Tab-separated table of C-alpha atoms and ligand atoms in Angstrom:
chain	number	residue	atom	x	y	z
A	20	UNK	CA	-76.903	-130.531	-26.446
A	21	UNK	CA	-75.085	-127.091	-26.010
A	22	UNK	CA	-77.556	-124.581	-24.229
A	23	UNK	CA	-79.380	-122.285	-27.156
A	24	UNK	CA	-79.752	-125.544	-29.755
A	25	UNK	CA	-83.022	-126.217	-28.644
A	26	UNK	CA	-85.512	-125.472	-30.910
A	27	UNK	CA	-87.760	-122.842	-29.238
A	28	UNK	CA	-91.045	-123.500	-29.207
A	29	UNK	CA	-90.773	-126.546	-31.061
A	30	UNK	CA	-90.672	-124.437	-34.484
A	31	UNK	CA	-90.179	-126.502	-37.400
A	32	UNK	CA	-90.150	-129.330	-35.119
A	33	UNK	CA	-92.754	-132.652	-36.720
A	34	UNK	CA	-94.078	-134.239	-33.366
A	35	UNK	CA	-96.332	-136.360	-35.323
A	36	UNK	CA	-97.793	-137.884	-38.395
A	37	UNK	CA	-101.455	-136.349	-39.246
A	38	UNK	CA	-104.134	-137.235	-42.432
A	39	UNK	CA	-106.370	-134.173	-41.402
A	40	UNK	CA	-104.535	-131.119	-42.557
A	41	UNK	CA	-101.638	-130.290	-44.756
A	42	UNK	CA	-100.466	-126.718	-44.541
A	43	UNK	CA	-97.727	-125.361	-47.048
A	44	UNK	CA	-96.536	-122.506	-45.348
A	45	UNK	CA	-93.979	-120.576	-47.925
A	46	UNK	CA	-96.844	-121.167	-50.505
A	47	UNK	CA	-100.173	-119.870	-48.200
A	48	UNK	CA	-101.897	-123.108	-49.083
A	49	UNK	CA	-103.898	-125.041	-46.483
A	50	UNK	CA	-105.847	-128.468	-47.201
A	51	UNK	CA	-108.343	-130.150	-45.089
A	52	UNK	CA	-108.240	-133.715	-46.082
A	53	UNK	CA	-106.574	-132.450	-49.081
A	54	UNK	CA	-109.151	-130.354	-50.341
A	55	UNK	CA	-107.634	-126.680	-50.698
A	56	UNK	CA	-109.386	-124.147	-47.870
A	57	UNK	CA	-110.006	-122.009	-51.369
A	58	UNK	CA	-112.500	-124.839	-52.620
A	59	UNK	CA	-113.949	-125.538	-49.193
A	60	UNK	CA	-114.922	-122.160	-48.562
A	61	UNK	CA	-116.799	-121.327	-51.666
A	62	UNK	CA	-118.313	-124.868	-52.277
A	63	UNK	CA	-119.238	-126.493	-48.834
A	64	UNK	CA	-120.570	-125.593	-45.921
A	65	UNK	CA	-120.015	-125.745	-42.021
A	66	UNK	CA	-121.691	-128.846	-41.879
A	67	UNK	CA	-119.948	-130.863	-44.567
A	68	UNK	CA	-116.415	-129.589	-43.082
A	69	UNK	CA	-117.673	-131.024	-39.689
A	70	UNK	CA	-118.454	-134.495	-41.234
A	71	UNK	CA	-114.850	-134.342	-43.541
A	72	UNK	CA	-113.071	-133.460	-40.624
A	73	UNK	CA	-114.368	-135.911	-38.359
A	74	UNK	CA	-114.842	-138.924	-40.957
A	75	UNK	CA	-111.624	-138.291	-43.691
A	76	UNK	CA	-114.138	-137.338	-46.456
A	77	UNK	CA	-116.886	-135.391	-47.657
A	78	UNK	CA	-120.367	-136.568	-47.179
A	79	UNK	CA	-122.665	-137.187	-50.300
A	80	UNK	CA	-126.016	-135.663	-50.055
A	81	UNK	CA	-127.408	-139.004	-47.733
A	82	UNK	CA	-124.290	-138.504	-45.023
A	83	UNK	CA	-125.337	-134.683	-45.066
A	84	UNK	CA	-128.336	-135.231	-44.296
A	85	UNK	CA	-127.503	-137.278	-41.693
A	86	UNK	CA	-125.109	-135.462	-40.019
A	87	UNK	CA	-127.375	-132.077	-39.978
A	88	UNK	CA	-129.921	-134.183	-38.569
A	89	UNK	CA	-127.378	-135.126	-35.939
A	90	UNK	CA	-126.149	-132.065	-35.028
A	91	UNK	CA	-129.569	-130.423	-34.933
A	92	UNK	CA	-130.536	-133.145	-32.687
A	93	UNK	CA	-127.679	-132.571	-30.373
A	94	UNK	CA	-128.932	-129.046	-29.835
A	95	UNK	CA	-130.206	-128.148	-26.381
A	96	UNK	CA	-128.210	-126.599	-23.668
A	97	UNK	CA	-128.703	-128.779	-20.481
A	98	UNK	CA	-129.783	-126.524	-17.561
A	99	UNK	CA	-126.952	-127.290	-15.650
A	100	UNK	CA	-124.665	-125.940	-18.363
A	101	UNK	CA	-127.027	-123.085	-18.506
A	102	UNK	CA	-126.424	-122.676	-15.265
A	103	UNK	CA	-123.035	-122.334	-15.079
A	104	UNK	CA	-122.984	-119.805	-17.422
A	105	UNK	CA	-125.991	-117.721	-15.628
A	106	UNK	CA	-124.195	-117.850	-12.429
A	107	UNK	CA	-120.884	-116.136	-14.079
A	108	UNK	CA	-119.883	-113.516	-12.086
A	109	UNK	CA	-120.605	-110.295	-13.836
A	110	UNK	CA	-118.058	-108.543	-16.415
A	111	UNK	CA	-116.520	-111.975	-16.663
A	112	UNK	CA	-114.596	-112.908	-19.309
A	113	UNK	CA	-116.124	-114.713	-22.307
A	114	UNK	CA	-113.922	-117.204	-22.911
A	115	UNK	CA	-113.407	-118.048	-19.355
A	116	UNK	CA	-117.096	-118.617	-19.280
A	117	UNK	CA	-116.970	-120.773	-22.644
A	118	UNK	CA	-113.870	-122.771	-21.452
A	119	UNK	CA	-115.845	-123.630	-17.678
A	120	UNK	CA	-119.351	-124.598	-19.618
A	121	UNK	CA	-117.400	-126.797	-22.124
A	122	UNK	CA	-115.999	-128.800	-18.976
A	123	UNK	CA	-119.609	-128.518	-17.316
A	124	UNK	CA	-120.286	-130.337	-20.622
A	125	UNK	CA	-118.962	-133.511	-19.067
A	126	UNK	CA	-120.675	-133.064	-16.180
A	127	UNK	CA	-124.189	-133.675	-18.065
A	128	UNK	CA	-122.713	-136.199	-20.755
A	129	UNK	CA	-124.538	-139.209	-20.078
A	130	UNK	CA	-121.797	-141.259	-21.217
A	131	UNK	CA	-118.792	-139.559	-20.266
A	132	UNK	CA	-116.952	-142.849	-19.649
A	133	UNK	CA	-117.637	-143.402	-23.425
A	134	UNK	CA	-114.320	-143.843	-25.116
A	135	UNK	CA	-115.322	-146.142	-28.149
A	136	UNK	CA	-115.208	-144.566	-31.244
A	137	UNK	CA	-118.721	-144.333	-31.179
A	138	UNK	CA	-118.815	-142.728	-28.201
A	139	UNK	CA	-116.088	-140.015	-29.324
A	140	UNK	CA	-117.621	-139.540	-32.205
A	141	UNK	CA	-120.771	-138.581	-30.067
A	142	UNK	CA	-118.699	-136.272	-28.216
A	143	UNK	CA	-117.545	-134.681	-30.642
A	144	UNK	CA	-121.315	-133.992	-32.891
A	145	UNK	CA	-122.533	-132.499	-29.043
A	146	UNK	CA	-119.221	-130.408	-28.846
A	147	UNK	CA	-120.163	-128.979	-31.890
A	148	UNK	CA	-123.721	-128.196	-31.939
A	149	UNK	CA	-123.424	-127.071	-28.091
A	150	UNK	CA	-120.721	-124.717	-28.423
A	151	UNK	CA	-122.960	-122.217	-30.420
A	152	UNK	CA	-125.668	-122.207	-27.761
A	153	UNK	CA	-123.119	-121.369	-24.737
A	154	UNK	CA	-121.452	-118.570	-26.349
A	155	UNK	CA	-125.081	-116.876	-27.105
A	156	UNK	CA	-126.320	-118.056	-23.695
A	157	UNK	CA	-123.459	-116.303	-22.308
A	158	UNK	CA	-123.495	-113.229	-24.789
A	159	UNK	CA	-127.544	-112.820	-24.002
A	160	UNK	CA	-127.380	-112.945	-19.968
A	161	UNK	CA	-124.402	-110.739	-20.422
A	162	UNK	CA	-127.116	-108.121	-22.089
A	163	UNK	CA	-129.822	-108.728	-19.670
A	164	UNK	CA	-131.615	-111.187	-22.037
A	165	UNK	CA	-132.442	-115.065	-22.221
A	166	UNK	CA	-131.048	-117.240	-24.057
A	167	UNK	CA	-133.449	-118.565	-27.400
A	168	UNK	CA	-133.911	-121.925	-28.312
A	169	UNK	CA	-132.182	-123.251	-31.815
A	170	UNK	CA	-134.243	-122.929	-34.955
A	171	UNK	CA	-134.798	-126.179	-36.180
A	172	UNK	CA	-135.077	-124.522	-39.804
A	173	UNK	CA	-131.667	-123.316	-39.781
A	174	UNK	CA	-128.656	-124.752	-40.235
A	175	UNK	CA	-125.245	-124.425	-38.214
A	176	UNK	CA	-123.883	-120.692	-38.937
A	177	UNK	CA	-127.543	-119.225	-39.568
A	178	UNK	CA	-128.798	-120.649	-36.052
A	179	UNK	CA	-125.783	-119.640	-34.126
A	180	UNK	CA	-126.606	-115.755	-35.152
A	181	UNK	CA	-130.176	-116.513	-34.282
A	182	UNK	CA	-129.579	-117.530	-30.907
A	183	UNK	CA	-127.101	-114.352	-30.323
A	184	UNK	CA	-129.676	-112.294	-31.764
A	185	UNK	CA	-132.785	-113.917	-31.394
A	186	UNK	CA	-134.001	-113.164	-35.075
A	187	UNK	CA	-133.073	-115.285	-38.103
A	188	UNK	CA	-130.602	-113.668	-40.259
A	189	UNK	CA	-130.032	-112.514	-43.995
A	190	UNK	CA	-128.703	-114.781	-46.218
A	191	UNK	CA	-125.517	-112.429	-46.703
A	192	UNK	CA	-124.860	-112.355	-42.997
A	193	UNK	CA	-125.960	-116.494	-42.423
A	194	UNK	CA	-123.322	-116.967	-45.403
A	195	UNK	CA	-120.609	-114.738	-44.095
A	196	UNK	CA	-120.439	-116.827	-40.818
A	197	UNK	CA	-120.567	-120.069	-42.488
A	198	UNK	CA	-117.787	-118.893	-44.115
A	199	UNK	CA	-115.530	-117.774	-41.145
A	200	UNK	CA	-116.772	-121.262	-39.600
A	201	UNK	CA	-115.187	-122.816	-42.738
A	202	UNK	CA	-112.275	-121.131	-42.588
A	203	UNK	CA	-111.155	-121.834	-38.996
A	204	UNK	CA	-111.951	-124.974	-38.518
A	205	UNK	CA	-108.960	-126.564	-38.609
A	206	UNK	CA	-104.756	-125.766	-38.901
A	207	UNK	CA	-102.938	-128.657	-38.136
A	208	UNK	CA	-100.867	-128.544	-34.996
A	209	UNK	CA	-101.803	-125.235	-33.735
A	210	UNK	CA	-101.017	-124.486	-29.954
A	211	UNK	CA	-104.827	-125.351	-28.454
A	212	UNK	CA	-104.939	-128.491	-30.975
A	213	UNK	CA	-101.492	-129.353	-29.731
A	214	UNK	CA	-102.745	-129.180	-26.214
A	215	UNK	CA	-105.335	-131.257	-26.870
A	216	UNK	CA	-103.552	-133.436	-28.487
A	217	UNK	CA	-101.060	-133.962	-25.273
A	218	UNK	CA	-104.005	-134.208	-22.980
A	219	UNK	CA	-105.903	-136.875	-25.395
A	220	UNK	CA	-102.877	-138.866	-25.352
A	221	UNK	CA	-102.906	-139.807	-21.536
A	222	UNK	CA	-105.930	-140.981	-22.876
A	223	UNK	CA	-108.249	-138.576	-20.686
A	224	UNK	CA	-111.316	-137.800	-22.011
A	225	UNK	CA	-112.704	-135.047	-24.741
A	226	UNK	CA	-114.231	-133.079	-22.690
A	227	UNK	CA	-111.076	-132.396	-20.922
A	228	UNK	CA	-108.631	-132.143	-24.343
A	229	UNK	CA	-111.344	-129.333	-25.774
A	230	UNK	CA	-111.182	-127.729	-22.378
A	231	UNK	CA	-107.863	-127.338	-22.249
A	232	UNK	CA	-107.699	-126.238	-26.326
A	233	UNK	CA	-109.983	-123.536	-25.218
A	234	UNK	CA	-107.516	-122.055	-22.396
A	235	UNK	CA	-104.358	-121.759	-25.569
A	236	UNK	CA	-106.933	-120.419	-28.237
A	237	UNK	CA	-107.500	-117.489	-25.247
A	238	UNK	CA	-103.606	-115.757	-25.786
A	239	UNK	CA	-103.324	-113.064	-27.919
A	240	UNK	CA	-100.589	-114.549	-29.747
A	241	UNK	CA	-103.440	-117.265	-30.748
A	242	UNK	CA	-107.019	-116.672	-30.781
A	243	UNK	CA	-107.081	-113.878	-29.144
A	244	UNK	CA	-105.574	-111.473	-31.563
A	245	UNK	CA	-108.858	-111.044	-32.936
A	246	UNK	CA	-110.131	-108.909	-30.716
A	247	UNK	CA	-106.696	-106.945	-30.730
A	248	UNK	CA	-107.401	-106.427	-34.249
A	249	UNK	CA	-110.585	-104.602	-33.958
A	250	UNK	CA	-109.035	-102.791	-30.748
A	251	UNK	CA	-106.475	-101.569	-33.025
A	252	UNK	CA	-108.410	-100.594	-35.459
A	253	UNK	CA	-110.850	-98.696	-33.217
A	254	UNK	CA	-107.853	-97.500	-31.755
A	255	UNK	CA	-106.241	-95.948	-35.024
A	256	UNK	CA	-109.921	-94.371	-35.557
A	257	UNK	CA	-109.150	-92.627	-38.734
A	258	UNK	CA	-106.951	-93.683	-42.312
A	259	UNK	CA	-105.007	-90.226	-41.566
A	260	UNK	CA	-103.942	-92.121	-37.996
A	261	UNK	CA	-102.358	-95.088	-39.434
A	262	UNK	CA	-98.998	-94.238	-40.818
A	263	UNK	CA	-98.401	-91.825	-37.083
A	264	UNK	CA	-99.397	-94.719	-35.424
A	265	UNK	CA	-97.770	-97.591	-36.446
A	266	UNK	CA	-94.611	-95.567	-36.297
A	267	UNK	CA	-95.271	-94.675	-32.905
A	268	UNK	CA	-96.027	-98.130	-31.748
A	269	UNK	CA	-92.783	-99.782	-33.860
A	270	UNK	CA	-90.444	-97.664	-31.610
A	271	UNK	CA	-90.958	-100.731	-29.392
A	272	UNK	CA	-89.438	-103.650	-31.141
A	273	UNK	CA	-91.279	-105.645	-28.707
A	274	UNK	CA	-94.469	-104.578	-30.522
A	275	UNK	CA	-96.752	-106.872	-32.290
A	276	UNK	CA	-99.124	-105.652	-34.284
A	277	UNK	CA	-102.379	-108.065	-33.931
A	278	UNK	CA	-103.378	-109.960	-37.029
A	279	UNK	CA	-100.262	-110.461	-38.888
A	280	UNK	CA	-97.708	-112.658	-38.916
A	281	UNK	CA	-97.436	-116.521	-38.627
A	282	UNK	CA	-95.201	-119.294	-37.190
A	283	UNK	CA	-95.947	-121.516	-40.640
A	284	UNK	CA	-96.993	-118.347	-43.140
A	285	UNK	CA	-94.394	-116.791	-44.461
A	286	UNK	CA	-96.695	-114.886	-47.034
A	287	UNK	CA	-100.032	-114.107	-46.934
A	288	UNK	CA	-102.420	-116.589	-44.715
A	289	UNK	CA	-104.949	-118.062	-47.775
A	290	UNK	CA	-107.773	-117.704	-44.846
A	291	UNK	CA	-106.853	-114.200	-44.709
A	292	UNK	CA	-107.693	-113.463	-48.669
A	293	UNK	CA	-111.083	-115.256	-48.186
A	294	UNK	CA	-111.972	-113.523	-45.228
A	295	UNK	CA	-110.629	-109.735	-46.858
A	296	UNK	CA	-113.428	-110.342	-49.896
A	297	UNK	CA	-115.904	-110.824	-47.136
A	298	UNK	CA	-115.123	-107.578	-44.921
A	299	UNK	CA	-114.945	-105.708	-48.131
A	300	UNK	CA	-118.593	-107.458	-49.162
A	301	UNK	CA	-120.161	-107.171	-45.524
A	302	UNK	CA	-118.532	-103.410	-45.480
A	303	UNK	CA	-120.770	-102.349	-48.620
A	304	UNK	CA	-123.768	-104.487	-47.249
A	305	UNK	CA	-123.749	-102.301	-43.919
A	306	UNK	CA	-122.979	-99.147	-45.974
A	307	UNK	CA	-119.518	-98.187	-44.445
A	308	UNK	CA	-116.125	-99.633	-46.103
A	309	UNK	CA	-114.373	-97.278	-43.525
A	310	UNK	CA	-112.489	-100.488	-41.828
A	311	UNK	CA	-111.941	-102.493	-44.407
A	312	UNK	CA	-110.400	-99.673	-46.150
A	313	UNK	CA	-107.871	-99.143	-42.812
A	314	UNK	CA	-107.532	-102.529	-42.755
A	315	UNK	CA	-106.160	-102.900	-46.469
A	316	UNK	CA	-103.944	-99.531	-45.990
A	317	UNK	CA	-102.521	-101.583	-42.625
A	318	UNK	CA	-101.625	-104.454	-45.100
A	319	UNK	CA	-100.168	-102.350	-47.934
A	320	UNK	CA	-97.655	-100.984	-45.207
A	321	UNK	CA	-96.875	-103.721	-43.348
A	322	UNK	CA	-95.781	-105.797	-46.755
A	323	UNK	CA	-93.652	-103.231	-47.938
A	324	UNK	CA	-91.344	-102.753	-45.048
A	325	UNK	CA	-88.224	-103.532	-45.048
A	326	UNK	CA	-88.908	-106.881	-43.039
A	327	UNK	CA	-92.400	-107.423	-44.444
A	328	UNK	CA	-95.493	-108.985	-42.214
A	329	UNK	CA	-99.035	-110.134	-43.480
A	330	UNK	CA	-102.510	-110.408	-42.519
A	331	UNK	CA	-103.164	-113.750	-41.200
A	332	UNK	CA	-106.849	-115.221	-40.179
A	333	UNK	CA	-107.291	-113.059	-37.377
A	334	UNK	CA	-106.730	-109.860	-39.132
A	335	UNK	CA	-109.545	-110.085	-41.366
A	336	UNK	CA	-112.460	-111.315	-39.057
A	337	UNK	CA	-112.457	-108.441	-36.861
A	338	UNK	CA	-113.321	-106.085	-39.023
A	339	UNK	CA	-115.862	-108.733	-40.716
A	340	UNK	CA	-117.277	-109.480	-37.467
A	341	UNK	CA	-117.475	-105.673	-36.752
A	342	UNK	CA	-119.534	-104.717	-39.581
A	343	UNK	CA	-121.935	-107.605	-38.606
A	344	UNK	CA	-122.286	-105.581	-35.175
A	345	UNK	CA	-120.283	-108.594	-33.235
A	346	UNK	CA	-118.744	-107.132	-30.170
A	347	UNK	CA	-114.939	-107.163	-29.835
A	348	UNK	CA	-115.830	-109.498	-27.091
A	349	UNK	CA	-116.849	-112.598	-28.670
A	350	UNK	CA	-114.446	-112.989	-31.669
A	351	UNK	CA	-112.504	-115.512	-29.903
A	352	UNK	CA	-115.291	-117.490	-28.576
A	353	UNK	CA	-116.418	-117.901	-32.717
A	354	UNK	CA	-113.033	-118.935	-32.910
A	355	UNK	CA	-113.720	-121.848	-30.644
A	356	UNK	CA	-117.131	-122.609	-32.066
A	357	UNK	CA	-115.309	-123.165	-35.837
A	358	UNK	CA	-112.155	-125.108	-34.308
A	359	UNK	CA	-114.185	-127.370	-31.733
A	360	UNK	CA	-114.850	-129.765	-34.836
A	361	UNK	CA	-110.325	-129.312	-35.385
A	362	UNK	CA	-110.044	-130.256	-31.571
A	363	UNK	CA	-112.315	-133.101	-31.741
A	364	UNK	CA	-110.655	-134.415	-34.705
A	365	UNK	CA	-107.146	-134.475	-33.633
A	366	UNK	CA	-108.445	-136.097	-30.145
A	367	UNK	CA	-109.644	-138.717	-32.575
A	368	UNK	CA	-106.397	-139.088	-34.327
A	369	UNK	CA	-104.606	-139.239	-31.634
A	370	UNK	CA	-106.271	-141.834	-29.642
A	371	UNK	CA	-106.477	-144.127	-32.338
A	372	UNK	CA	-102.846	-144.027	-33.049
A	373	UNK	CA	-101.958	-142.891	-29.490
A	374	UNK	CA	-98.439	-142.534	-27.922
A	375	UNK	CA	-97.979	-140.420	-25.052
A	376	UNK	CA	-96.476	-137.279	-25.089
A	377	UNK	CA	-94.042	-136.578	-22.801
A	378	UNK	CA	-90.600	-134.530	-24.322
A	379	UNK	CA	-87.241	-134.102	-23.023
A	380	UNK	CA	-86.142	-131.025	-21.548
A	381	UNK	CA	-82.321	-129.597	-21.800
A	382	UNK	CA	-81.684	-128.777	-18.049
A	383	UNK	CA	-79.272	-126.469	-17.284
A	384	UNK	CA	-78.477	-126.241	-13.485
A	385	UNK	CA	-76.329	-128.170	-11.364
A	386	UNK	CA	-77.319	-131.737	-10.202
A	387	UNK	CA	-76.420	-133.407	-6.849
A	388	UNK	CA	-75.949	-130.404	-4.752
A	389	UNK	CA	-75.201	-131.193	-1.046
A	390	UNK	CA	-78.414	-130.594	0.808
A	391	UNK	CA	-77.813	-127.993	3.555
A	392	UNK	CA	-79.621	-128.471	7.009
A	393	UNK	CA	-82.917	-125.508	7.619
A	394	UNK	CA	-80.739	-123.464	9.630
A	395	UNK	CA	-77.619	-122.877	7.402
A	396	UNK	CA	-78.966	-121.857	4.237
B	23	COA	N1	-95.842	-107.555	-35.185
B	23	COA	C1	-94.580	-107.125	-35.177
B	23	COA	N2	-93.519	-107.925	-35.442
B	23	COA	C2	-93.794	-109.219	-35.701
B	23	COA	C3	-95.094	-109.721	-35.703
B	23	COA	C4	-96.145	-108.836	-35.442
B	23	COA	N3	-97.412	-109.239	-35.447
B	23	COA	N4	-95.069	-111.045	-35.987
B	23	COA	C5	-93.781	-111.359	-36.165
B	23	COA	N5	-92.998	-110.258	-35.993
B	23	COA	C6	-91.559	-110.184	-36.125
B	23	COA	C7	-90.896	-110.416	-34.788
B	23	COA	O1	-90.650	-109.217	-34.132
B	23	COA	C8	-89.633	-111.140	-35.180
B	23	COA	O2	-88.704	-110.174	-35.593
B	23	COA	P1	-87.144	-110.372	-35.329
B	23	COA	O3	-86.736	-111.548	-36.167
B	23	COA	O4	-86.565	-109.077	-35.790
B	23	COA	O5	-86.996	-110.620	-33.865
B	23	COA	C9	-90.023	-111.945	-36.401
B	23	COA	O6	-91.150	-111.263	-36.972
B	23	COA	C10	-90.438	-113.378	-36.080
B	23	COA	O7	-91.432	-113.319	-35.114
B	23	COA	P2	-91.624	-114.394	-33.979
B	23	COA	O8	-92.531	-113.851	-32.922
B	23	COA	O9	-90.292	-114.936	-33.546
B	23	COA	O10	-92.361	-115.532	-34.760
B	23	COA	P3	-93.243	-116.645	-34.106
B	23	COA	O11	-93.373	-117.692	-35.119
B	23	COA	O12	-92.748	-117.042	-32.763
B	23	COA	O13	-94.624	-115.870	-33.847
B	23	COA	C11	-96.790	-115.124	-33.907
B	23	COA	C12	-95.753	-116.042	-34.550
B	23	COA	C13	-98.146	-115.425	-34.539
B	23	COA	C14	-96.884	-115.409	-32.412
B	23	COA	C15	-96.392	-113.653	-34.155
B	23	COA	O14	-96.358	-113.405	-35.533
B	23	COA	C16	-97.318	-112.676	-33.452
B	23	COA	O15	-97.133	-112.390	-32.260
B	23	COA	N6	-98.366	-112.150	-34.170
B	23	COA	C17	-99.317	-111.269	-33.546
B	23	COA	C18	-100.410	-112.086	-32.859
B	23	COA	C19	-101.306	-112.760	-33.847
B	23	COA	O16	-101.779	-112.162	-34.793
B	23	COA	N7	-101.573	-114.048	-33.580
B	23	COA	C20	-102.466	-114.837	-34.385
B	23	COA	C21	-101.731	-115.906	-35.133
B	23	COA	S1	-102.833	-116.762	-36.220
């Protein structure tokens, strides 16, 4: 293969065959299991998306049950997770906390040898009702404060803003999150559920595939452009600072603006119009439409240039998040408590139809070069 015909970042390149998610890129439509993301995120909750994603379809009001019960069950941070996260040195960063206590996670699994289905499956239910509790663990001690216990009463989104806040929420707020939980969940072969996917197929363990998800969903160009997105936005401060600004900053035509644009979207991300309805609803709960408004004016621009960019999930979250008084800090880490259930899926997938995956690389130096002695080089 001539050097350049390698397909960069393995764009547009299939690696795989998957049931869980079918994205349609030039159209903005995403399915779990093929139900549209639209559907999913006005009709079903967290809970039910956990128990399609992990068992191929959606529970009936008996397998809901059961699978709350599960998860709620699963709740409980063992003190040596709890730990971990206490001792983190101070002004630490919060998804280098959440990526260390989700491979402490192991460490206090009593099964971790347990590679049936069963036993992935099991993995999988503590993944996701644990991942809540160590981003509010860590977002508490951070503030000086102990962590809570879960509320038994509520259910997944609701209880992971009690424990950051330690007081039940409104039912807007509760519903919001549930939402954005909804929402990313789960995007096919993304770059952390592509790593997990490679680590899963040596056939190590969950714990270790999830870890490893959680160090790609950390970039900016990933997960991390959430918290760009509200750093831009409090950066911009004012409506009459956009247009000066963004022509400023796209001088640089290595500048990326956080929040828009997509290796599969070619138009607007359908997360993206959910989550815009919600900042624009949350915005007029909390009495100030202020970034929403920025936000939309950001959008109208950036689709009417002459080589036009839009929103996609991460651009509409942070100002969401914002109005629910989130700090910057922990958008990614909500991130990773929606797409835990994705991770765990695809670990599933993969080990049940596993091959391992280990591509070719084009190499472009020389080969058998005489070997010169210490001295003489
Ligand atoms: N800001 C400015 N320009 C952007 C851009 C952005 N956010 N996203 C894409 N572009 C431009 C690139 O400059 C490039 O232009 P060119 O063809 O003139 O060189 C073109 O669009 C293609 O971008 P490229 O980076 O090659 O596409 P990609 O598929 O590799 O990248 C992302 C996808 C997501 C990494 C990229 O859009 C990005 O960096 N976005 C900002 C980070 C972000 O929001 N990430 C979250 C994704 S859910």
């Amino acid at each position: 293969m001539a050097e350049g015909m390698v397909a960069k970042g393995l764009q547009d390149v299939v690696v795989d065959d998957t049931w869980i998610c079918k994205i349609i890129g030039d159209q903005g439509k995403l399915y779990y299991y093929g139900y549209s993301i639209h559907d999913l995120a006005e009709h079903c909750t967290y809970e039910e998306v956990v128990f399609l994603l992990l068992k191929g379809k959606l529970p009936n009001r008996a397998e809901l049950d059961q699978i709350t019960r599960e998860l709620k069950e699963a709740r409980g941070l063992p003190y040596g997770v709890r730990d971990v996260i206490k001792s983190a040195p101070k002004g630490s960063i919060p998804m280098d906390v959440l990526r260390t206590a989700a491979s402490a996670l192991a460490l206090t699994d009593p099964k971790p040898g347990d590679d049936s289905p069963e036993g992935r499956y099991r993995k999988a239910i503590r993944m996701v009702a644990l991942f809540p509790e160590i981003v509010a663990a860590d977002y508490r001690f951070r503030r000086g404060e102990e962590p809570v216990a879960s509320n038994p009463k509520l259910n997944h989104a609701a209880n992971f803003l009690y424990l950051l806040h330690g007081k039940e929420p409104g039912a807007d707020a509760a519903r919001t999150m549930d939402v954005a939980l909804v929402l990313h969940a789960e995007h096919d072969f993304n770059a952390s559920t592509f790593t997990a996917r490679v680590i899963a197929a040596t056939m190590s363990d969950m714990y270790s595939a999830v870890t490893g998800a959680i160090g790609a969903l950390k970039g900016p160009l990933h997960g991390g452009a959430n918290e760009g997105v509200i750093k831009t936005l409090l950066e911009i401060g004012e409506p009459a600072n956009i247009k000066p600004w963004l022509a400023e900053k796209f001088k640089d035509k290595n500048f990326r603006l956080m929040g828009f644009g997509h290796r599969v979207y070619k138009t607007l991300d359908p997360r993206a119009i959910v989550l815009k309805k919600y900042s624009e609803k949350t915005g007029r709960e909390r009495g100030t439409t202020k970034w929403f408004e920025m936000s939309n004016e950001i959008e109208q621009i950036m689709k009417t240039r002459e080589k036009p960019l839009y929103p996609n999930v991460d651009f509409y979250s942070a100002s969401t998040y914002f109005m629910m008084g989130l700090p910057p800090e922990i958008y990614t880490p909500i991130f990773a408590v929606a797409r835990v259930v994705g991770w765990c899926a695809h670990v599933i997938e993969q080990q049940t139809h596993n091959k391992l995956i280990r591509p070719a690389a084009d190499y472009h130096g020389e080969i058998d070069k005489p070997l010169p002695p210490i001295d003489k080089r």
